[in-house]
PDB file of C-alpha atoms and ligand atoms in Angstrom:
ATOM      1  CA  UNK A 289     -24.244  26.534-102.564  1.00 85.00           C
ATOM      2  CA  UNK A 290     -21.846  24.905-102.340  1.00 96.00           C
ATOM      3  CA  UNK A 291     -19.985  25.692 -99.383  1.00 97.00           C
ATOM      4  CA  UNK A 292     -15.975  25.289 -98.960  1.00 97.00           C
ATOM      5  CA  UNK A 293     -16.608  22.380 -96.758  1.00 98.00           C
ATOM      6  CA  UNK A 294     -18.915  20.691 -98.643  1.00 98.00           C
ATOM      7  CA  UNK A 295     -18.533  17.346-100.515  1.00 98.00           C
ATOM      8  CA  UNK A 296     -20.604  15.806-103.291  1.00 98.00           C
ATOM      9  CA  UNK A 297     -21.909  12.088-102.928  1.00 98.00           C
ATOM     10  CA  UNK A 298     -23.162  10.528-105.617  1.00 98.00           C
ATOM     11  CA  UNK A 299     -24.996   7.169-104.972  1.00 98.00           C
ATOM     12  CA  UNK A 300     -24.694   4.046-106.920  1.00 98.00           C
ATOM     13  CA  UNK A 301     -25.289   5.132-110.579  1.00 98.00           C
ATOM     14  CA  UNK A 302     -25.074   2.015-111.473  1.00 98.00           C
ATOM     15  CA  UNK A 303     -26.686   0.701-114.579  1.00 98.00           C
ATOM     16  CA  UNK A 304     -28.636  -2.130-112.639  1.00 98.00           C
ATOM     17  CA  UNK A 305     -30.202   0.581-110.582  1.00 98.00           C
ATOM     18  CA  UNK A 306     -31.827   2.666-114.013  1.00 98.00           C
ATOM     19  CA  UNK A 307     -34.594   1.156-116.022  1.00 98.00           C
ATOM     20  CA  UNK A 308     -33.376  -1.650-118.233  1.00 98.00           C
ATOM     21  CA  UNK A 309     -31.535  -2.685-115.370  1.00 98.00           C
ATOM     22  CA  UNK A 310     -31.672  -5.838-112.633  1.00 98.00           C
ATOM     23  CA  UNK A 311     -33.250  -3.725-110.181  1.00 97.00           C
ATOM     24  CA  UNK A 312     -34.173  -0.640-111.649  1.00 97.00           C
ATOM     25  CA  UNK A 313     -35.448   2.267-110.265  1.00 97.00           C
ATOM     26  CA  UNK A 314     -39.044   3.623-112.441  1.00 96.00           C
ATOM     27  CA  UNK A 315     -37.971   6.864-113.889  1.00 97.00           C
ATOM     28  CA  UNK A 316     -34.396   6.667-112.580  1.00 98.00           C
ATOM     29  CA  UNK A 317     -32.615   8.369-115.921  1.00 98.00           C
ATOM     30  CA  UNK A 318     -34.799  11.638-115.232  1.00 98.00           C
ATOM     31  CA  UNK A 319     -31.890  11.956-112.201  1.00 98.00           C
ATOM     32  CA  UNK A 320     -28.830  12.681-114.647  1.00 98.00           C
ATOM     33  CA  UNK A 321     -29.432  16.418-115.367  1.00 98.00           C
ATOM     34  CA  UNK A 322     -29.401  17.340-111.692  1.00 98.00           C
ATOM     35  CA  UNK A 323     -26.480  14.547-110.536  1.00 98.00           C
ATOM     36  CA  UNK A 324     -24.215  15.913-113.931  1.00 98.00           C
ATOM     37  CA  UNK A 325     -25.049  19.539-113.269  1.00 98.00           C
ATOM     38  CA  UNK A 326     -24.315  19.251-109.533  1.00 98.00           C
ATOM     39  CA  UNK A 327     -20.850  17.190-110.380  1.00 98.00           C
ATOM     40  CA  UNK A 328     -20.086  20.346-112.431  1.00 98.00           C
ATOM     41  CA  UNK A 329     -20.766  22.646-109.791  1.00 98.00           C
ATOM     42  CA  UNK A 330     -18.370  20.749-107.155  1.00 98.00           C
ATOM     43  CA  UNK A 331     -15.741  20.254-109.377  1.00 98.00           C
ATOM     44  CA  UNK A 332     -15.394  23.498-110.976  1.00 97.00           C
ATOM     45  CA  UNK A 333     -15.920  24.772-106.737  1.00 97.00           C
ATOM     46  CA  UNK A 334     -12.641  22.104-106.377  1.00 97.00           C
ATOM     47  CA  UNK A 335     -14.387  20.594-104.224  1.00 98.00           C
ATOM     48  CA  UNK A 336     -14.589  16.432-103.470  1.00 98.00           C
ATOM     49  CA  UNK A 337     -16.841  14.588-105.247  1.00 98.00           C
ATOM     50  CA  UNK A 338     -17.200  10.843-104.305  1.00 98.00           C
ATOM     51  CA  UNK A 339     -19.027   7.847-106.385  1.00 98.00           C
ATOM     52  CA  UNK A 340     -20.406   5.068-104.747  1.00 97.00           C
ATOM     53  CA  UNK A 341     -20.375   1.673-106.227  1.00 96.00           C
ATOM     54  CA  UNK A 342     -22.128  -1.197-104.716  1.00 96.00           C
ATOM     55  CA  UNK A 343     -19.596  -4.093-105.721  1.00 97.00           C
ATOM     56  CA  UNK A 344     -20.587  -7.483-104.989  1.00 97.00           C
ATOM     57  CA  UNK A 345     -19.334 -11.084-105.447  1.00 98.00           C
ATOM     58  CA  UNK A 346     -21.395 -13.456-107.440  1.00 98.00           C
ATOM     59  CA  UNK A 347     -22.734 -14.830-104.051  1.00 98.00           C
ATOM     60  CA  UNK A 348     -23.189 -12.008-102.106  1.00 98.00           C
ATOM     61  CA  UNK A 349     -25.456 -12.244 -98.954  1.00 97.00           C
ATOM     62  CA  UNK A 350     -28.436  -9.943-100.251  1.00 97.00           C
ATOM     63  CA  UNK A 351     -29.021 -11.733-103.671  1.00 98.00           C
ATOM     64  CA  UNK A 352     -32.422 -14.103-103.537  1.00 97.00           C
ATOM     65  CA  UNK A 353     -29.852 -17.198-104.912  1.00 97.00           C
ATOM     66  CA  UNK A 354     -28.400 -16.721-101.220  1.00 97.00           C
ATOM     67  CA  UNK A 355     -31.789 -16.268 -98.998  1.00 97.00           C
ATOM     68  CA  UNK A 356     -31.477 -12.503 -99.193  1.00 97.00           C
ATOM     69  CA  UNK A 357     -34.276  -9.882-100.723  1.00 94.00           C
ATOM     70  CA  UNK A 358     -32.838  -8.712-103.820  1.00 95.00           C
ATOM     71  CA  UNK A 359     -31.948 -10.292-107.156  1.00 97.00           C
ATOM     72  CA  UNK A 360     -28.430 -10.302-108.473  1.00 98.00           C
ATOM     73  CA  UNK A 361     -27.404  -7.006-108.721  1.00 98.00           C
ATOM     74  CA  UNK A 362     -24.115  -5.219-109.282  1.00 98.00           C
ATOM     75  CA  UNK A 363     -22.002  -7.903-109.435  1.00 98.00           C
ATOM     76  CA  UNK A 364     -18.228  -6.870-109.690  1.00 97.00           C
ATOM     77  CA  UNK A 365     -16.903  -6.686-113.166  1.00 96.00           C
ATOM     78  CA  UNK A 366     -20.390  -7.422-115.085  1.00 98.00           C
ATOM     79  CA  UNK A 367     -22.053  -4.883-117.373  1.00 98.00           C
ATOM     80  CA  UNK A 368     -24.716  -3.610-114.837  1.00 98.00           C
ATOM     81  CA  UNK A 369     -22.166  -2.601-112.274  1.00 98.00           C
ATOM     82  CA  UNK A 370     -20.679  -0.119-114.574  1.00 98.00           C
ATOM     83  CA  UNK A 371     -21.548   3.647-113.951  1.00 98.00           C
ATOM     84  CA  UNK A 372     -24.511   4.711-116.212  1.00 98.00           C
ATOM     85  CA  UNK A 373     -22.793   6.258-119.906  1.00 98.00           C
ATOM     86  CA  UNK A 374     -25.302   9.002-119.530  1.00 98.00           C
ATOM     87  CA  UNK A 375     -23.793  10.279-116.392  1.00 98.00           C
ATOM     88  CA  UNK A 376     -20.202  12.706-116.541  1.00 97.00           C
ATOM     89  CA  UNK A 377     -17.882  12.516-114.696  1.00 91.00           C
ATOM     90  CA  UNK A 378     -15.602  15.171-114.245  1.00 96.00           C
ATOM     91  CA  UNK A 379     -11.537  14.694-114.867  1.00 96.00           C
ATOM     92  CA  UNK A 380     -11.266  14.333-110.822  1.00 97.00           C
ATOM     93  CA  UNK A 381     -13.668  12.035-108.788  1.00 97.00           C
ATOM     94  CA  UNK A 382     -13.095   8.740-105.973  1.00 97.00           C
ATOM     95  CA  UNK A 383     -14.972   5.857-106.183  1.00 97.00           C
ATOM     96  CA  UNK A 384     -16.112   4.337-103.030  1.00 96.00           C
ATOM     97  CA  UNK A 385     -17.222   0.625-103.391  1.00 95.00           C
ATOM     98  CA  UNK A 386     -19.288  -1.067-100.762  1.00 94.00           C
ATOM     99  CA  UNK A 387     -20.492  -4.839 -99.759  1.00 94.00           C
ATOM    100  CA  UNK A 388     -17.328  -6.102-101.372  1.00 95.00           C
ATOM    101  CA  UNK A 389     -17.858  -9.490 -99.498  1.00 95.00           C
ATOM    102  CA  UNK A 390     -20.261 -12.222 -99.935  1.00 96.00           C
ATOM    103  CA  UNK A 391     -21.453 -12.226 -96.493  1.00 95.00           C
ATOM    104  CA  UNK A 392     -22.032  -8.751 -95.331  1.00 94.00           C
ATOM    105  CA  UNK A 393     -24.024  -6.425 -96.618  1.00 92.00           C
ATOM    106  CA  UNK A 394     -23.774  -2.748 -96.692  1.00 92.00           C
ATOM    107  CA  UNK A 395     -26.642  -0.092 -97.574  1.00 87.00           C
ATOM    108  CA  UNK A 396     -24.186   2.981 -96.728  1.00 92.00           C
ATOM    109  CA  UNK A 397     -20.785   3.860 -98.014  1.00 91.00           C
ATOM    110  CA  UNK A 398     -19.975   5.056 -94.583  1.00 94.00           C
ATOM    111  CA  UNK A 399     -20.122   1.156 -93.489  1.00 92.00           C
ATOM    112  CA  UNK A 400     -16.988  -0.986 -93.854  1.00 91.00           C
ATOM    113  CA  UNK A 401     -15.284   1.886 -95.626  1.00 93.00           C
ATOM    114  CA  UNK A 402     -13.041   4.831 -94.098  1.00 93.00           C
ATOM    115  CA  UNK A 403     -14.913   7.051 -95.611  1.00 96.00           C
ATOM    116  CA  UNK A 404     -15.271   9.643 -92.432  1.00 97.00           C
ATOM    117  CA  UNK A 405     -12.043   9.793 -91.839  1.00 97.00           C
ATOM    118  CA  UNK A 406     -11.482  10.361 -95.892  1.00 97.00           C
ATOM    119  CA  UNK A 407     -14.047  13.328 -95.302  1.00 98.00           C
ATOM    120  CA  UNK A 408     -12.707  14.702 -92.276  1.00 98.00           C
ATOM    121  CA  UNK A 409      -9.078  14.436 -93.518  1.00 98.00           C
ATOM    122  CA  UNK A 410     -10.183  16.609 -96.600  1.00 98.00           C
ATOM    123  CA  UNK A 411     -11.925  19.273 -93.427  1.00 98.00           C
ATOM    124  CA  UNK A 412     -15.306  18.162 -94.848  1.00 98.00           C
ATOM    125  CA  UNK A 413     -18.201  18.804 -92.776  1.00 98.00           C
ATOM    126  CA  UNK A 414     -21.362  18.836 -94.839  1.00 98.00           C
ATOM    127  CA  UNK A 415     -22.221  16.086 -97.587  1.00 98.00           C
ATOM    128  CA  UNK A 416     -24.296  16.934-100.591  1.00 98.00           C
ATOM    129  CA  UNK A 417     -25.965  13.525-101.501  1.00 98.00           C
ATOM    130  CA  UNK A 418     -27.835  12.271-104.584  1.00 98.00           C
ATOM    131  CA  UNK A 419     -28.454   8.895-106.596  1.00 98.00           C
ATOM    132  CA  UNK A 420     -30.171   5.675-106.267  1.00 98.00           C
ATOM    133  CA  UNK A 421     -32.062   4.694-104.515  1.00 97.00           C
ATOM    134  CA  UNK A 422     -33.897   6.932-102.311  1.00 98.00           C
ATOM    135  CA  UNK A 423     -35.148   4.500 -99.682  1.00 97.00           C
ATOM    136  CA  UNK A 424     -32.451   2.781 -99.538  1.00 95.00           C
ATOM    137  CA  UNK A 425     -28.562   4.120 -99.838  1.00 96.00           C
ATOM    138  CA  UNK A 426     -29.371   7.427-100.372  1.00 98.00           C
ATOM    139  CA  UNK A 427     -31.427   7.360 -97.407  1.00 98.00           C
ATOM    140  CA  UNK A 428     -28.550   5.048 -95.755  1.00 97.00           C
ATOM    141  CA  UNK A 429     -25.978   7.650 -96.651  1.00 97.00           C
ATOM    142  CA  UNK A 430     -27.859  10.688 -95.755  1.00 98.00           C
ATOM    143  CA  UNK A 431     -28.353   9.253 -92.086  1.00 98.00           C
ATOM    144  CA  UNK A 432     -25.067   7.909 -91.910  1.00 97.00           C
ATOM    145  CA  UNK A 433     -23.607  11.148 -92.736  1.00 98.00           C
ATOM    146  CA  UNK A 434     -25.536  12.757 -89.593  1.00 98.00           C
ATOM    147  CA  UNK A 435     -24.951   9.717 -87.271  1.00 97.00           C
ATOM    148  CA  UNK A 436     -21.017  10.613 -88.118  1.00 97.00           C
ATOM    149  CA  UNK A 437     -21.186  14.100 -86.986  1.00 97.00           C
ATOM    150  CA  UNK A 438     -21.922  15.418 -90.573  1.00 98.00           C
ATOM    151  CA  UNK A 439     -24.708  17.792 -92.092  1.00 98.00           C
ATOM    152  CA  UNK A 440     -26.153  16.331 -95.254  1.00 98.00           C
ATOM    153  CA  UNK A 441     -28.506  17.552 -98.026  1.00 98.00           C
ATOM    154  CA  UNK A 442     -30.438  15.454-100.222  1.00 98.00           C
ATOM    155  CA  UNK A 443     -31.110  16.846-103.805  1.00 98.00           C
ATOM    156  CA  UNK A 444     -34.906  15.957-104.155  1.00 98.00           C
ATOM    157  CA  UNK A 445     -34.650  15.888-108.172  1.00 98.00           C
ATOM    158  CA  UNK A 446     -31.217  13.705-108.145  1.00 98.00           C
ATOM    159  CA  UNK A 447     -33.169  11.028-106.713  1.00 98.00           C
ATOM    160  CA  UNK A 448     -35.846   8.205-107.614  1.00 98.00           C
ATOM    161  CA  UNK A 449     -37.170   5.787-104.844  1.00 97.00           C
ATOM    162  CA  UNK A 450     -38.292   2.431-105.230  1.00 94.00           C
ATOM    163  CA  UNK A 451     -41.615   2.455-104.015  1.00 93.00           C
ATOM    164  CA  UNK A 452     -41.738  -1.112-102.525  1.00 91.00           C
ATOM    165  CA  UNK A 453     -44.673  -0.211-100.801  1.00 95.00           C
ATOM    166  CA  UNK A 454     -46.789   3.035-101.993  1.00 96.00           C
ATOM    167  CA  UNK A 455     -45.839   6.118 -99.342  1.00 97.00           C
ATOM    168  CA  UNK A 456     -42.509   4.423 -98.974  1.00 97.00           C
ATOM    169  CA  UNK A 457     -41.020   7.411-100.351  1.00 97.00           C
ATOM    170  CA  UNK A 458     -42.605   9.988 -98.119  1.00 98.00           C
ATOM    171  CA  UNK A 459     -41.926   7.788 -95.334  1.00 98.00           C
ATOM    172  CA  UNK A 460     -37.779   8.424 -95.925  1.00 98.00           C
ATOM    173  CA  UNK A 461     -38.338  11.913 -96.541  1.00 98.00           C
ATOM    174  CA  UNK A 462     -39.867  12.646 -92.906  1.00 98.00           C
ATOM    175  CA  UNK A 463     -37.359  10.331 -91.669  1.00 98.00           C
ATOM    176  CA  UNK A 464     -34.364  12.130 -93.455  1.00 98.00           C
ATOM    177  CA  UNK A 465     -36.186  15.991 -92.176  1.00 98.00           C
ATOM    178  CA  UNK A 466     -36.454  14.275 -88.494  1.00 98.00           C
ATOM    179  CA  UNK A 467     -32.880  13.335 -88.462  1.00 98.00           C
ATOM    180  CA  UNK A 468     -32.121  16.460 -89.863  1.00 98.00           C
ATOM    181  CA  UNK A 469     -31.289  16.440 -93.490  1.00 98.00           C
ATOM    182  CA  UNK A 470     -31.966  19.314 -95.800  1.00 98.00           C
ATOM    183  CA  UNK A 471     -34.238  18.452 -98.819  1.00 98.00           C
ATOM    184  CA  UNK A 472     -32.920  20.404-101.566  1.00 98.00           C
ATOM    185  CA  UNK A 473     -35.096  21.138-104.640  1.00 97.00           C
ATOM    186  CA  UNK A 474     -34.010  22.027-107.994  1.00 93.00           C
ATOM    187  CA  UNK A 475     -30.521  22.248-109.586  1.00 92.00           C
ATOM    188  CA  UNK A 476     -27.646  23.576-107.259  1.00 91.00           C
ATOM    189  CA  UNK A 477     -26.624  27.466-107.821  1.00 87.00           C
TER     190      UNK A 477
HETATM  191  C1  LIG B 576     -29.845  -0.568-103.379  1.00 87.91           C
HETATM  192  C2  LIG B 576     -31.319  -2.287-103.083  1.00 87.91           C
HETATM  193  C3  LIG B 576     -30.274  -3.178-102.998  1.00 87.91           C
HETATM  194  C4  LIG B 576     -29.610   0.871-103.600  1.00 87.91           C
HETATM  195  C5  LIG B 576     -28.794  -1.442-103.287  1.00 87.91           C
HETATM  196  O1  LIG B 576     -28.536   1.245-104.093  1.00 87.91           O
HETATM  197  O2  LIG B 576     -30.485   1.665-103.248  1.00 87.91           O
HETATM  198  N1  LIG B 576     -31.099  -1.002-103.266  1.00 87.91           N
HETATM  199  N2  LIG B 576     -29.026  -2.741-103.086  1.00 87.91           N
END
């Protein structure tokens, strides 16, 4: 671990998504040692590592001001859309930013982005996947990633869910193991 063809995905650290946040995640900072640590490992491997940002307009489609389910979140340029500080990055990263437009929204990076092709381009064929928040893009991105012809590996402890509804969690993780993602525990070799 990792493998030459593997690439590192690292979901919407985003400082809205950690505790102090506008829709934090319960416990979400206890994610940076495995997400910096397995950052390390990929780029010291020379191997991709990718950042997701969700980016939204002021009035984007999922905010509760618009009729959607979440409160303002991430919105483009403000304070909680920057990358946690506690997280680093390495010298050599790509952003990807999704739901750029106020009236689509986007749980995976893989929608309304090129990033297959980006992945395939760079003879990717396995995605290493970890962030916030577990129900939702990571789980997103992790079946994404198999819908596009991908393997893909979630790393348990670079992960928090949500918990909208108690089990919600376990829920995504039999999902993700039907689909055919690899739970990963512990820190990468
Ligand atoms: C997310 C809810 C709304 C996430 C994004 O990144 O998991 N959750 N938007």
């Amino acid at each position: 671990m990792p493998h030459p063809h593997d690439a590192l995905l690292v979901v919407d650290p985003q400082l809205d998504f950690f505790p102090g946040g506008a829709l934090p995640v319960t416990d979400g900072d206890a994610i940076l040692p495995t997400v910096n640590h397995a950052m390390r490992v990929f780029s010291e491997a020379g191997l991709p590592i990718f950042v997701t940002r969700d980016w939204h307009p002021a009035d984007h489609c999922s905010f509760s001001t618009q009729g959607g389910p979440w409160p303002a979140h991430c919105v483009k340029g403000t304070a909680g859309a920057e990358l946690h500080p506690g997280l680093e990055p390495p010298p050599v990263f790509s952003v990807v930013q999704k739901a750029t437009a106020s009236d689509r929204e986007a749980d995976s990076h893989f929608e309304g982005t090129h990033l297959d092709q980006i992945l395939r381009e760079l003879d990717v064929n396995r995605v290493i996947v970890c962030g916030l928040a577990l129900e939702y893009c990571v789980r997103a991105a992790c079946l994404d990633a198999i819908k596009a012809g991908f393997g893909a590996v979630l790393l348990i402890d670079g992960t928090r869910p949500v918990e909208v509804e108690p089990g919600d969690a376990e829920r995504t993780l039999e999902e993700l193991r039907a689909a055919g993602v690899q739970i990963l525990a512990g820190m990468l070799d």
